[in-house]
């Protein structure tokens, strides 16, 4: 009887350990972004359309779009390692990089309200939870209402720390408290209509190397 009890405890603990250390997402996610034009229509963003995010363990990379036609080399990359909080911006046109420090005094941009709406939506095959947020917007310093869809299956290491490094101003990371990768984000204007929409259009699990997150050795630091 004692042996059976011990076997049951070991079986239970094995599931507990698996749940405590969920498999992390490794790969890339590509997003499209739409912004409102002068006529009130949502059109592809000229500055952020086609952005790509890469994740591997403690590494994170955000690649700015190449150009409006998404051809040629990327214009800029942001690379972060949450293991040591290093943060670099890489400007390919100038062959330069800049080392940045963790944002300070950023608590003002923490979400002031997070309200769960529902878990009815699926994006690219991943079930998502929809949340409503109220947050101070960095550029216009006004409170903005937004909605964000989180895929909890897509786990990222040190996500709250990643949010803190960016001063809680990264559109898709926020404060990192929602437990997964955001696959969709809507920001509302003063009239209550959607003024900006960012949504994943490709999710590609893939093996990445730490060299994919390295600063090019021939670039000069600023």
PDB file of C-alpha atoms in Angstrom, residues 3 7 28 53 60 70 86 107 144 157 168 217:
ATOM      1  CA  UNK A   3       4.541   1.668  -2.440  1.00  0.00           C
ATOM      2  CA  UNK A   7       4.002   5.893  -6.875  1.00  0.00           C
ATOM      3  CA  UNK A  28       8.894  34.226 -35.009  1.00  0.00           C
ATOM      4  CA  UNK A  53       9.085  39.453 -33.350  1.00  0.00           C
ATOM      5  CA  UNK A  60      13.729  38.866 -27.681  1.00  0.00           C
ATOM      6  CA  UNK A  70       8.539  44.861 -47.298  1.00  0.00           C
ATOM      7  CA  UNK A  86      20.907  44.209 -21.982  1.00  0.00           C
ATOM      8  CA  UNK A 107       5.342  53.070 -13.487  1.00  0.00           C
ATOM      9  CA  UNK A 144      -6.362  55.395 -23.920  1.00  0.00           C
ATOM     10  CA  UNK A 157      10.413  33.599 -20.326  1.00  0.00           C
ATOM     11  CA  UNK A 168       5.543  49.306 -20.026  1.00  0.00           C
ATOM     12  CA  UNK A 217      30.489  42.779 -34.929  1.00  0.00           C
TER      13      UNK A 217
END
